[in-house]
mmCIF file of C-alpha atoms in Angstrom:
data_model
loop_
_atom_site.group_PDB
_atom_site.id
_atom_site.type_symbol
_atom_site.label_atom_id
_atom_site.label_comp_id
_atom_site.label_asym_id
_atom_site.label_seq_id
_atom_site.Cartn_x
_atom_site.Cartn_y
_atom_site.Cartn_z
ATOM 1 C CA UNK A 1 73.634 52.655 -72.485
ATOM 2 C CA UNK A 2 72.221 53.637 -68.877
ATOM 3 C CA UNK A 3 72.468 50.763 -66.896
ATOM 4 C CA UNK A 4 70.287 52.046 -64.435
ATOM 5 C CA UNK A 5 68.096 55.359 -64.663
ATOM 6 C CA UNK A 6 65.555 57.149 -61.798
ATOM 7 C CA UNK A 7 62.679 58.698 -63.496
ATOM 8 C CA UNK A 8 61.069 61.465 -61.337
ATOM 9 C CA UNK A 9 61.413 59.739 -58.376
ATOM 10 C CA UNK A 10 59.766 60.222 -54.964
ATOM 11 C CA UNK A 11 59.107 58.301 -52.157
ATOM 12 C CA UNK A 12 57.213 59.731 -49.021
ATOM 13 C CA UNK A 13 56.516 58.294 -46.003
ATOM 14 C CA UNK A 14 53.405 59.642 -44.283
ATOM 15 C CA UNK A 15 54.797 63.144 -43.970
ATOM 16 C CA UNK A 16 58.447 62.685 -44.657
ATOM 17 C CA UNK A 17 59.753 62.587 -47.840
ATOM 18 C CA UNK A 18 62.582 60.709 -48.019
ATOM 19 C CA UNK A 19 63.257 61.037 -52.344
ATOM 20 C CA UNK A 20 62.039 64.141 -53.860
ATOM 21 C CA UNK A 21 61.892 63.654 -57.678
ATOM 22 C CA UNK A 22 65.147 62.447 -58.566
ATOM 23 C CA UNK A 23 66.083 62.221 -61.933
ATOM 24 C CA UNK A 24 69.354 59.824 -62.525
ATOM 25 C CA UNK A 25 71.339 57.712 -65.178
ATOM 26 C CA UNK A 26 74.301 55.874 -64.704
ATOM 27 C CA UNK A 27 76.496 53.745 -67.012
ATOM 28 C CA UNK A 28 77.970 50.634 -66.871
ATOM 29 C CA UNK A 29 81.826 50.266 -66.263
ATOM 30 C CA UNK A 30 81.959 53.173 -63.358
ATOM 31 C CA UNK A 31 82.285 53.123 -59.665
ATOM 32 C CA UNK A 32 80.453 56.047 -58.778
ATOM 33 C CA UNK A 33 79.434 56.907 -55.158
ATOM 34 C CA UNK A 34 76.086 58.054 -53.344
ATOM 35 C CA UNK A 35 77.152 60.537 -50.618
ATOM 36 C CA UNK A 36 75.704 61.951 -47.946
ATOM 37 C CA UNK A 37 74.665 62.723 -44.119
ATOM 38 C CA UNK A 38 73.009 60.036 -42.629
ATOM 39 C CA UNK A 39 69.252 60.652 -43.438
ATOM 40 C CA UNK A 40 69.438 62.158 -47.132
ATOM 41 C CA UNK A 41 67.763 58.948 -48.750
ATOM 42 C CA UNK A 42 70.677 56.800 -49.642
ATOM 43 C CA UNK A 43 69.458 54.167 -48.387
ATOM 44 C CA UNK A 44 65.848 54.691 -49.650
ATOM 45 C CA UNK A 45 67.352 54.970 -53.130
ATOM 46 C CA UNK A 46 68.921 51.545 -52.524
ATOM 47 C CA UNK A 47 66.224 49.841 -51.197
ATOM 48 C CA UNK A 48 63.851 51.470 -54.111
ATOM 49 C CA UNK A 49 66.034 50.128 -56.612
ATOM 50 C CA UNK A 50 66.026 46.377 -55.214
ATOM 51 C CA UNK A 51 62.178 46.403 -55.011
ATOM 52 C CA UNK A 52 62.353 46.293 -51.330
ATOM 53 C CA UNK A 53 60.158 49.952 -51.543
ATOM 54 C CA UNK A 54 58.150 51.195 -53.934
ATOM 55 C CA UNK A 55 57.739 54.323 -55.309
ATOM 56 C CA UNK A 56 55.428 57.388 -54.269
ATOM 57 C CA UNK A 57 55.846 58.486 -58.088
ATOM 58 C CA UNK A 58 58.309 57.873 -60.747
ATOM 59 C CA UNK A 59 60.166 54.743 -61.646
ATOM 60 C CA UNK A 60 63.574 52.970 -60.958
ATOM 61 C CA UNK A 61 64.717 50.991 -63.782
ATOM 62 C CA UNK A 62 67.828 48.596 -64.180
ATOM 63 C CA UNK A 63 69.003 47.794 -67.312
ATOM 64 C CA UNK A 64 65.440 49.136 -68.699
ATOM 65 C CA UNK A 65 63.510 47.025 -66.247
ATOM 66 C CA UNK A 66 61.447 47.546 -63.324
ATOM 67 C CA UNK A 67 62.608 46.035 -59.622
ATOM 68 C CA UNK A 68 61.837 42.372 -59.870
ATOM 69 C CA UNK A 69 62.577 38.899 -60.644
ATOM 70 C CA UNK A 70 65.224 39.593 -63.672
ATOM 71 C CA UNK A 71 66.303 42.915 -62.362
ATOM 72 C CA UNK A 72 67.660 40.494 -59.267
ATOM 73 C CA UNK A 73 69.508 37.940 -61.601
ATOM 74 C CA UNK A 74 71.671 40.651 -62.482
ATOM 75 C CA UNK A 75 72.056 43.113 -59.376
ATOM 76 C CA UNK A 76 73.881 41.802 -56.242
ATOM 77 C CA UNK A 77 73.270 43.893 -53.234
ATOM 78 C CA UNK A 78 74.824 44.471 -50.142
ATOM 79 C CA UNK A 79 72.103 45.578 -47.394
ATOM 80 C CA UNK A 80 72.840 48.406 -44.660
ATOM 81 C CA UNK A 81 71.916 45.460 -42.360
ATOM 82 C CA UNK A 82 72.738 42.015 -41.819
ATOM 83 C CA UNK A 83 70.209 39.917 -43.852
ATOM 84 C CA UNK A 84 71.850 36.255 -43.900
ATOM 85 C CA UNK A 85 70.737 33.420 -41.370
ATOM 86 C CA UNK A 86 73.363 33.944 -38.451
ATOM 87 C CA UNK A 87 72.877 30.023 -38.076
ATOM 88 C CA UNK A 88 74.814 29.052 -40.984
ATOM 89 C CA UNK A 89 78.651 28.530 -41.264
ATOM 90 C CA UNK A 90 80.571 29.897 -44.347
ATOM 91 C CA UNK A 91 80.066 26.747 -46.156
ATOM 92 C CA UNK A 92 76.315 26.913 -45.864
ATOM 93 C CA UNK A 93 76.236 30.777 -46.821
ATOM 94 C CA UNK A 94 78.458 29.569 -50.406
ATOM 95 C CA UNK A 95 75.991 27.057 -50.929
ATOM 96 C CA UNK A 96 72.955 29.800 -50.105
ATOM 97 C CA UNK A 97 74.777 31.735 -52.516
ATOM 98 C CA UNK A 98 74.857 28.995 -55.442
ATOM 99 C CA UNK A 99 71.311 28.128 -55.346
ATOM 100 C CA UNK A 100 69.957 31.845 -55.025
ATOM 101 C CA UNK A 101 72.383 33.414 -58.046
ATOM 102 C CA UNK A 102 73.116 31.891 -61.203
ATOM 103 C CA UNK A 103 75.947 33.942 -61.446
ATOM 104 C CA UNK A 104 77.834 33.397 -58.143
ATOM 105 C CA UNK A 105 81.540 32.554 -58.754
ATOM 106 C CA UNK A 106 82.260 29.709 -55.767
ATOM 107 C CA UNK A 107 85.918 29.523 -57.058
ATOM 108 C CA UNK A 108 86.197 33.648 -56.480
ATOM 109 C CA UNK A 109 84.604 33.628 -53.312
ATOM 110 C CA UNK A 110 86.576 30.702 -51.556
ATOM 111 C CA UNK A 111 89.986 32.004 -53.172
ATOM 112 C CA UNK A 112 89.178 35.345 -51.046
ATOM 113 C CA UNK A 113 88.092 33.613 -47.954
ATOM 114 C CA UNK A 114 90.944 31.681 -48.023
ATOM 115 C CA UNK A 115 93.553 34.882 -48.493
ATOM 116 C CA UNK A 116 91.696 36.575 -45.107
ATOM 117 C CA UNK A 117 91.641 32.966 -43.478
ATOM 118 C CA UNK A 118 88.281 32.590 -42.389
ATOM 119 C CA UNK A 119 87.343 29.136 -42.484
ATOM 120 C CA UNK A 120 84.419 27.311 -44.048
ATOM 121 C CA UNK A 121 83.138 25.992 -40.998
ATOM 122 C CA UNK A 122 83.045 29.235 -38.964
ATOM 123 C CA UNK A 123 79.363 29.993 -38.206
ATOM 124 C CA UNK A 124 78.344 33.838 -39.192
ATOM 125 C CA UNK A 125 76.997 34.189 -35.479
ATOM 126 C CA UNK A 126 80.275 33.311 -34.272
ATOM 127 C CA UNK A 127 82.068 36.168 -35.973
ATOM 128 C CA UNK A 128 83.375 39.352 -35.376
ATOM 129 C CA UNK A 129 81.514 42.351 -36.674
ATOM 130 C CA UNK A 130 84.461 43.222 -39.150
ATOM 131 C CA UNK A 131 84.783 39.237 -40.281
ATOM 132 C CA UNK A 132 80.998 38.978 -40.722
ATOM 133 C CA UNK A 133 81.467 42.583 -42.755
ATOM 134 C CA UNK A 134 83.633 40.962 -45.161
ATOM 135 C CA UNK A 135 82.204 37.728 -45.552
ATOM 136 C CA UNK A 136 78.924 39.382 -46.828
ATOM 137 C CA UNK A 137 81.551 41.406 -49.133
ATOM 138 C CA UNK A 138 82.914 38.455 -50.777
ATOM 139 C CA UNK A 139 79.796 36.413 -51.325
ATOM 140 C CA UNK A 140 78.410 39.635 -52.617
ATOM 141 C CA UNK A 141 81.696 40.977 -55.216
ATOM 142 C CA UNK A 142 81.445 36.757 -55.923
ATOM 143 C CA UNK A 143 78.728 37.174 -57.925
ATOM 144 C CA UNK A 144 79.588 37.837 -61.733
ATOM 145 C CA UNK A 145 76.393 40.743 -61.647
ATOM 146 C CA UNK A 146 75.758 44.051 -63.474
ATOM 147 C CA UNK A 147 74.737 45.781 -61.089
ATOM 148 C CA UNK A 148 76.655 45.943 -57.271
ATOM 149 C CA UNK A 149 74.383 48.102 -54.804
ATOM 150 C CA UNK A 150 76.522 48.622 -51.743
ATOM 151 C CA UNK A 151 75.126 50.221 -48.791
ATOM 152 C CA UNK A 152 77.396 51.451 -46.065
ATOM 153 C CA UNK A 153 80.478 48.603 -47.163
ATOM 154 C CA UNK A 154 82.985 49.808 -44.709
ATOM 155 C CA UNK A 155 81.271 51.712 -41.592
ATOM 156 C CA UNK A 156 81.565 49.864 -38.466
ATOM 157 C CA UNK A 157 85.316 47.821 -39.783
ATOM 158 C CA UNK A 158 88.545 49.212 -39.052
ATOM 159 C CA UNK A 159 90.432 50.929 -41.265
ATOM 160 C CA UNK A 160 92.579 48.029 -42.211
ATOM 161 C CA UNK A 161 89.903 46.306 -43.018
ATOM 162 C CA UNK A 162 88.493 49.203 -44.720
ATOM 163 C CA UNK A 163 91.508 48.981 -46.888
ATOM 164 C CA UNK A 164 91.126 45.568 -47.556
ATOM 165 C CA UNK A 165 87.363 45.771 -48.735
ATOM 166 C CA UNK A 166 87.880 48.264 -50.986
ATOM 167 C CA UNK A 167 90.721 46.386 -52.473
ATOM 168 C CA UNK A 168 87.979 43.329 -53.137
ATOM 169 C CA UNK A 169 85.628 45.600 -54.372
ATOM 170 C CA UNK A 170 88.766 47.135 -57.435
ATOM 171 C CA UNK A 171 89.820 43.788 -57.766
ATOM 172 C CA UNK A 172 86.208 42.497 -58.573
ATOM 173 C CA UNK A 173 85.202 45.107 -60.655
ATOM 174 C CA UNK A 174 83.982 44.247 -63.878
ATOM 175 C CA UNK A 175 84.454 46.560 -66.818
ATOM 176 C CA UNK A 176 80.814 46.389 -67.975
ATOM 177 C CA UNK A 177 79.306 46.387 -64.513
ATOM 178 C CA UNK A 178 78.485 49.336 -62.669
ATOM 179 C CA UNK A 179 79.072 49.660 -58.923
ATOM 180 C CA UNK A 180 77.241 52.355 -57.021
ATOM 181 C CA UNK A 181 78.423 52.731 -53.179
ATOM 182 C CA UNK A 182 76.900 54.966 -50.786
ATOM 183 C CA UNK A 183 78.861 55.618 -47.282
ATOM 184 C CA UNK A 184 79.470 58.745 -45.520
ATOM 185 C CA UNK A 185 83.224 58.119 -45.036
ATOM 186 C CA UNK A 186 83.823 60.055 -47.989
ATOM 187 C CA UNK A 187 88.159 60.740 -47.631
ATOM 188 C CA UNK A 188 88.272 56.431 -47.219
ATOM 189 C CA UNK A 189 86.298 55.571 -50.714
ATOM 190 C CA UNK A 190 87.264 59.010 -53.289
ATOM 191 C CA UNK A 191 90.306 57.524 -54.670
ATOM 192 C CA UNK A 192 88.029 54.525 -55.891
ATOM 193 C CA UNK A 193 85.161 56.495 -57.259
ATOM 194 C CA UNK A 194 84.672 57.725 -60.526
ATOM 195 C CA UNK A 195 81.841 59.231 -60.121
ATOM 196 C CA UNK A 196 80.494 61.054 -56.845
ATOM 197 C CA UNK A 197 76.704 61.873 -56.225
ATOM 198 C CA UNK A 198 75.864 63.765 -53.194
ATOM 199 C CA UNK A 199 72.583 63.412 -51.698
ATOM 200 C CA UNK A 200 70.810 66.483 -49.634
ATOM 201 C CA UNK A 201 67.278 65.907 -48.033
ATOM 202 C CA UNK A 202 66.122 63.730 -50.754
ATOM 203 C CA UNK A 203 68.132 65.761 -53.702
ATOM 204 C CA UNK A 204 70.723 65.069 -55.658
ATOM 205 C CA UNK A 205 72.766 68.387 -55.090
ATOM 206 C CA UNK A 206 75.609 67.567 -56.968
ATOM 207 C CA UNK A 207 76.767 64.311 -59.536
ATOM 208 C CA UNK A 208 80.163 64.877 -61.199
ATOM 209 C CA UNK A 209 83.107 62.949 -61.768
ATOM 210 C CA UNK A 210 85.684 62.709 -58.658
ATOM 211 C CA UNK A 211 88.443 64.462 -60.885
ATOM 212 C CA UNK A 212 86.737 67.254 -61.888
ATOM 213 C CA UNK A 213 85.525 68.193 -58.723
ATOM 214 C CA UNK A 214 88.604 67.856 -57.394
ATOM 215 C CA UNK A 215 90.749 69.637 -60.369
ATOM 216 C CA UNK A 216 87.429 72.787 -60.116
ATOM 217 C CA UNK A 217 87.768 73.390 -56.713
ATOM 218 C CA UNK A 218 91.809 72.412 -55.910
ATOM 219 C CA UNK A 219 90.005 70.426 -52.920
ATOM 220 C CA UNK A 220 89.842 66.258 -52.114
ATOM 221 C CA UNK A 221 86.182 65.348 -52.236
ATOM 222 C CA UNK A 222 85.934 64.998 -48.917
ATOM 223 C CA UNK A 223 87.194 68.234 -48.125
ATOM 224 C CA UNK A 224 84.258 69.571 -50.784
ATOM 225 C CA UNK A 225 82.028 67.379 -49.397
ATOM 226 C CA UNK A 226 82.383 68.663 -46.099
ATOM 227 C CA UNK A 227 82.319 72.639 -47.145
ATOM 228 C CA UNK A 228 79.463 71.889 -48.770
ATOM 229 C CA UNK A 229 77.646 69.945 -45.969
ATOM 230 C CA UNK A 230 78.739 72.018 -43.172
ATOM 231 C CA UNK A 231 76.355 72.207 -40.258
ATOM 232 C CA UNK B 1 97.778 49.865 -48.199
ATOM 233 C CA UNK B 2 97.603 51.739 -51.250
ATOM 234 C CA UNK B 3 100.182 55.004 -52.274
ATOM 235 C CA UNK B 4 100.169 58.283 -50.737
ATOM 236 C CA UNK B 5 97.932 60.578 -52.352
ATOM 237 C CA UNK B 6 98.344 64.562 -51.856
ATOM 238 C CA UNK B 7 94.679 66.233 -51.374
ATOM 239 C CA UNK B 8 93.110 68.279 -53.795
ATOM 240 C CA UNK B 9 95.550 67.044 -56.839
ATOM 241 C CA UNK B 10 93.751 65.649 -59.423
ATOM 242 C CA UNK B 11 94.965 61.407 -58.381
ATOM 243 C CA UNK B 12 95.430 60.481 -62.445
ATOM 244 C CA UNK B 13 98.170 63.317 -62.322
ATOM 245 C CA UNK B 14 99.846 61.996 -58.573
ATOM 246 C CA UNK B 15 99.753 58.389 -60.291
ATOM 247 C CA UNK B 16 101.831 59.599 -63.503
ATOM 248 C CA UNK B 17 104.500 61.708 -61.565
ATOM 249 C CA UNK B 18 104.505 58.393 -59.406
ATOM 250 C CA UNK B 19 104.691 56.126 -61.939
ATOM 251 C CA UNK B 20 107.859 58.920 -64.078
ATOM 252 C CA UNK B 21 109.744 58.546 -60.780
ATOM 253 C CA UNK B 22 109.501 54.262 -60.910
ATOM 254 C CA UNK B 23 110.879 54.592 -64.824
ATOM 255 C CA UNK B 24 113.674 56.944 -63.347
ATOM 256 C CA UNK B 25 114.682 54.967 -60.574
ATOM 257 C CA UNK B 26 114.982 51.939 -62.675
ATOM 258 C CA UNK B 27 112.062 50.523 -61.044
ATOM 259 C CA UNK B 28 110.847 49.598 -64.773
ATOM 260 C CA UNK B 29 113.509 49.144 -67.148
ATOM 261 C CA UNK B 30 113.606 50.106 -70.633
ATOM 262 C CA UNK B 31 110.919 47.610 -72.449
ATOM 263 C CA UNK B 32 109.660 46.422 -69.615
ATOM 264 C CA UNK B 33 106.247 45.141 -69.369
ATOM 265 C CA UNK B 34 104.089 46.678 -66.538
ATOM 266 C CA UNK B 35 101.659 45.277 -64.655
ATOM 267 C CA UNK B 36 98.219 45.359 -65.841
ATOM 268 C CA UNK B 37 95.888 48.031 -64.741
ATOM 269 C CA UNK B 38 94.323 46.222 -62.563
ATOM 270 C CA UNK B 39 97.659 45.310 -60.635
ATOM 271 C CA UNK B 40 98.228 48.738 -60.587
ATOM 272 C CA UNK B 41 94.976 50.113 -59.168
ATOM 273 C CA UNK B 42 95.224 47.427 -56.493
ATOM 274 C CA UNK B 43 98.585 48.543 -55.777
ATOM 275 C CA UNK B 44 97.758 52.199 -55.649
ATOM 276 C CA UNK B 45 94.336 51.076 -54.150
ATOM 277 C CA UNK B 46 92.404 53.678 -57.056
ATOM 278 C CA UNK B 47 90.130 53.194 -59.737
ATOM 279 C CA UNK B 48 91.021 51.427 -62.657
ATOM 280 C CA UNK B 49 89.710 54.014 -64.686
ATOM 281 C CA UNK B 50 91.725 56.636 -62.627
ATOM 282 C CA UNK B 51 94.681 54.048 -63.268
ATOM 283 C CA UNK B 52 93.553 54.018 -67.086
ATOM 284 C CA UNK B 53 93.431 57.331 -67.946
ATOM 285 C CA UNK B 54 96.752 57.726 -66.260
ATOM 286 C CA UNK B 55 98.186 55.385 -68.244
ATOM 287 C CA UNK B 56 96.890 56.713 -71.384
ATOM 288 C CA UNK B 57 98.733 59.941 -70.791
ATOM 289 C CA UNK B 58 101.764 58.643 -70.177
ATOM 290 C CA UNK B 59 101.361 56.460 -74.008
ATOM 291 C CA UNK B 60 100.431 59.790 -75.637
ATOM 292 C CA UNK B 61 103.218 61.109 -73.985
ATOM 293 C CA UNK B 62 105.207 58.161 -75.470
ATOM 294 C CA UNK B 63 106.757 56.885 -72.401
ATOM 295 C CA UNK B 64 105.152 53.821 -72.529
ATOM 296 C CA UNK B 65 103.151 51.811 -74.932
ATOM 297 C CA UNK B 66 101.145 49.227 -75.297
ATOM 298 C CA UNK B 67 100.914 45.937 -77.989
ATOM 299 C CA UNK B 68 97.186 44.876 -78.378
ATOM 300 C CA UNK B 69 97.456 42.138 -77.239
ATOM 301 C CA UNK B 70 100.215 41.483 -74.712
ATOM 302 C CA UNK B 71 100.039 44.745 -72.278
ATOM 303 C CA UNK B 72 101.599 48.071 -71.681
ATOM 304 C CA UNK B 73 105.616 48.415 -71.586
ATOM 305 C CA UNK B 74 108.490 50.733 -71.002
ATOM 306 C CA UNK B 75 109.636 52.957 -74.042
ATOM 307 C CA UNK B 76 112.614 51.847 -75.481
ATOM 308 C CA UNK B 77 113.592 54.911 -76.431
ATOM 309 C CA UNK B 78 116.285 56.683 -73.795
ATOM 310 C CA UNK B 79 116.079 60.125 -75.194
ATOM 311 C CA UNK B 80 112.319 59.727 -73.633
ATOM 312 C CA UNK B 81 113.428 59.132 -70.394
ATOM 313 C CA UNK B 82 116.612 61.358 -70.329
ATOM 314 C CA UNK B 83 114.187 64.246 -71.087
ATOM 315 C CA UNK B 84 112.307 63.149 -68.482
ATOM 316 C CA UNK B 85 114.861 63.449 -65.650
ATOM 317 C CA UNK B 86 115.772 66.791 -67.006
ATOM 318 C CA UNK B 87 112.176 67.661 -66.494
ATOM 319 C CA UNK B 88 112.284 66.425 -62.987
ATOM 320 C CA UNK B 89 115.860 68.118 -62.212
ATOM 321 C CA UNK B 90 114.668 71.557 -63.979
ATOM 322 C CA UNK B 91 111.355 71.227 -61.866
ATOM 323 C CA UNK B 92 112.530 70.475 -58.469
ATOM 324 C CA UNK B 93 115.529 73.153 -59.031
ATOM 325 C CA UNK B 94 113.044 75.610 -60.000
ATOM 326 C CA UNK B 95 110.562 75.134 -56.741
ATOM 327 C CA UNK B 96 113.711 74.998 -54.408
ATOM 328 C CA UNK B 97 114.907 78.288 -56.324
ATOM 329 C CA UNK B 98 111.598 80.206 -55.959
ATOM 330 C CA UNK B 99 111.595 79.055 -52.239
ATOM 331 C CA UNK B 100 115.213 80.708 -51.560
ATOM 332 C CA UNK B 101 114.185 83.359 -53.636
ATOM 333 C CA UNK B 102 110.831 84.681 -52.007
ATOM 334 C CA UNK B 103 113.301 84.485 -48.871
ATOM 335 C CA UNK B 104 115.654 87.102 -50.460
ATOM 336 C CA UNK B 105 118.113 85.106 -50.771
ATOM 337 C CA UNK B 106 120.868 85.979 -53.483
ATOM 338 C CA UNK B 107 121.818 83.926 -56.923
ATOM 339 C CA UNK B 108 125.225 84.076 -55.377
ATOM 340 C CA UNK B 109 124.458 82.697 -51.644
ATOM 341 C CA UNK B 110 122.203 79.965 -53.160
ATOM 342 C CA UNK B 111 124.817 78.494 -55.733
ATOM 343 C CA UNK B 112 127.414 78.938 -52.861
ATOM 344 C CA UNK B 113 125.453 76.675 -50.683
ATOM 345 C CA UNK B 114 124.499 74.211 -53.539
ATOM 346 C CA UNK B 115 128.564 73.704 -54.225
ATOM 347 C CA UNK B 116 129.256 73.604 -50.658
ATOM 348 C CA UNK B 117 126.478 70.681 -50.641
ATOM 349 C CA UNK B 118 127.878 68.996 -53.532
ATOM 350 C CA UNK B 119 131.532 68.848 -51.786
ATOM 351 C CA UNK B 120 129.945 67.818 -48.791
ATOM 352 C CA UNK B 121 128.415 64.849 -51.110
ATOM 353 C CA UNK B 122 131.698 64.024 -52.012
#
């Protein structure tokens, strides 16, 4: 069953039009990824589906339901931006965690903060850019959700770390969950996606699985993606 | 880190001839259980479905297979995997022949320089 489905959806803003009727429907149990150049509505899409938006026309609906309170039990969502109260040490941000999301797994999250050794009482404003990256990983792949939204989870972190995040976010993945990431940095994330989606001015140009694309055209998806985005 | 992954090769296909070369080298002995698919994408750092589907071609192909319950292991059969290295030998002759021969290089020259390799081995 679609786990999450876009219905004719558009979403302007004053003259720009950011979503241009979009029809989509994903499953659960795939990793599939929202490409494209900055400004082709990722984001939008993102934000649409977490109720932070609303739509110009059409509908967004998760597990047959409209953005909103039980959409949120079951979707965990990393933003583009840094949303968590800088003020708080790790500790604080578990405990954050706990009483926001009935499904957040404290065990899973402080077994991977441990492995990276970032320590409970480290405050978030304190951190690096790359530590803070992956602390808002964890306590987001933590939670035992349906739905994983991640916006942007490796630009601005080195490739190491790059490595390492995708590595949580296999790891993590639940069979009957669906995780939908949308970067740019298409060559770091194909090998993990099962499904690509590329996004043009608020179209969805292409949605395929990575292996066919890549067995149709003899080319690595980023290589495709590339060709097919060429300025 | 994750393995090395050629571009524009299909990765389920990359992970099997990976995975052929392990069983060859002894890497996984005869009946041995592998690590679960999970292990394995984290290793590779790929899907698990890409992992999966792998997987599943190399139990159709019978050189591994899996009990319900307890995981996915090594054939037990050697004929599998002795027709396996033939495959590999045949298909790496084969590439290093056609190399030699869009050169225009002679049968003769090229066996002559494979024997003086093999003394040289010796």
């Amino acid at each position: 069953m679609a786990i999450l489905e876009l219905k004719n959806l558009t979403k302007r803003y004053k003259n720009f039009t950011a979503l241009d009727n979009v029809n989509l429907t994903l499953e659960a149990g795939r990793i599939v990824g929202l490409l494209g150049p900055n400004g082709s509505g990722k984001t939008t899409m993102i934000k649409l589906a977490n109720g932070l938006l609303q739509p110009t026309e059409g509908y967004i609906a998760i597990d047959g339901k409209l953005p909103g309170v039980e959409t949120k039990a079951i979707v965990a969502y990393l933003s583009d931006k840094e949303a968590l109260p800088n003020w708080m040490n790790v500790k604080e941000l578990i405990q954050f965690y706990k009483d926001f999301f009935k499904d957040f797994d404290e065990a899973r999250a402080t077994e991977m903060l441990q492995s990276l050794n970032i320590s409970l009482t480290q405050k978030l404003s304190k951190m690096s850019k790359g530590t803070k990256e992956k602390v808002r990983l964890i306590l987001t792949m933590s939670r035992r959700a349906k739905v994983y939204f991640l916006d942007e989870p490796i630009a601005g972190v080195d490739p190491a770390a790059r490595d390492y995040i995708l590595r949580t976010i296999i790891s993590n993945y639940e069979p009957n969950a669906l995780v939908l990431i949308s970067t740019h940095l298409i060559a770091d994330v194909e090998n993990v996606l099962d499904e690509a989606i590329f996004l043009k001015y608020g179209h969805i140009i292409m949605h395929k699985n990575v292996q066919e694309v890549v067995e149709e055209t003899g080319k690595s998806l980023d290589e495709y993606f590339r060709e097919v985005f060429a300025c | 880190m994750g393995w090395d992954f050629k571009k524009g090769i299909p990765i389920y296909s990359q992970i099997i001839e990976r995975l052929e070369l392990d069983l060859l080298s002894g890497k996984y002995q005869l009946g041995e259980k592998l690590p679960s698919v999970r292990d394995l994408a984290m290793e590779a750092n790929v899907n698990p479905n890409t992992m999966q589907r792998a997987l599943s071609e190399m139990e159709r192909s019978g050189l591994i297979y899996s009990e319900r319950t307890s995981g996915r292991f090594v054939t037990l059969d050697h004929e599998k995997i002795d027709s396996l290295r033939k495959d590999l030998i045949r298909k790496n002759v084969d590439q290093f022949f056609t190399t030699l021969k869009n050169l225009g290089i002679k049968n003769e020259e090229i066996l002559k320089a494979v024997e003086d390799r093999c003394t040289r081995e010796e």
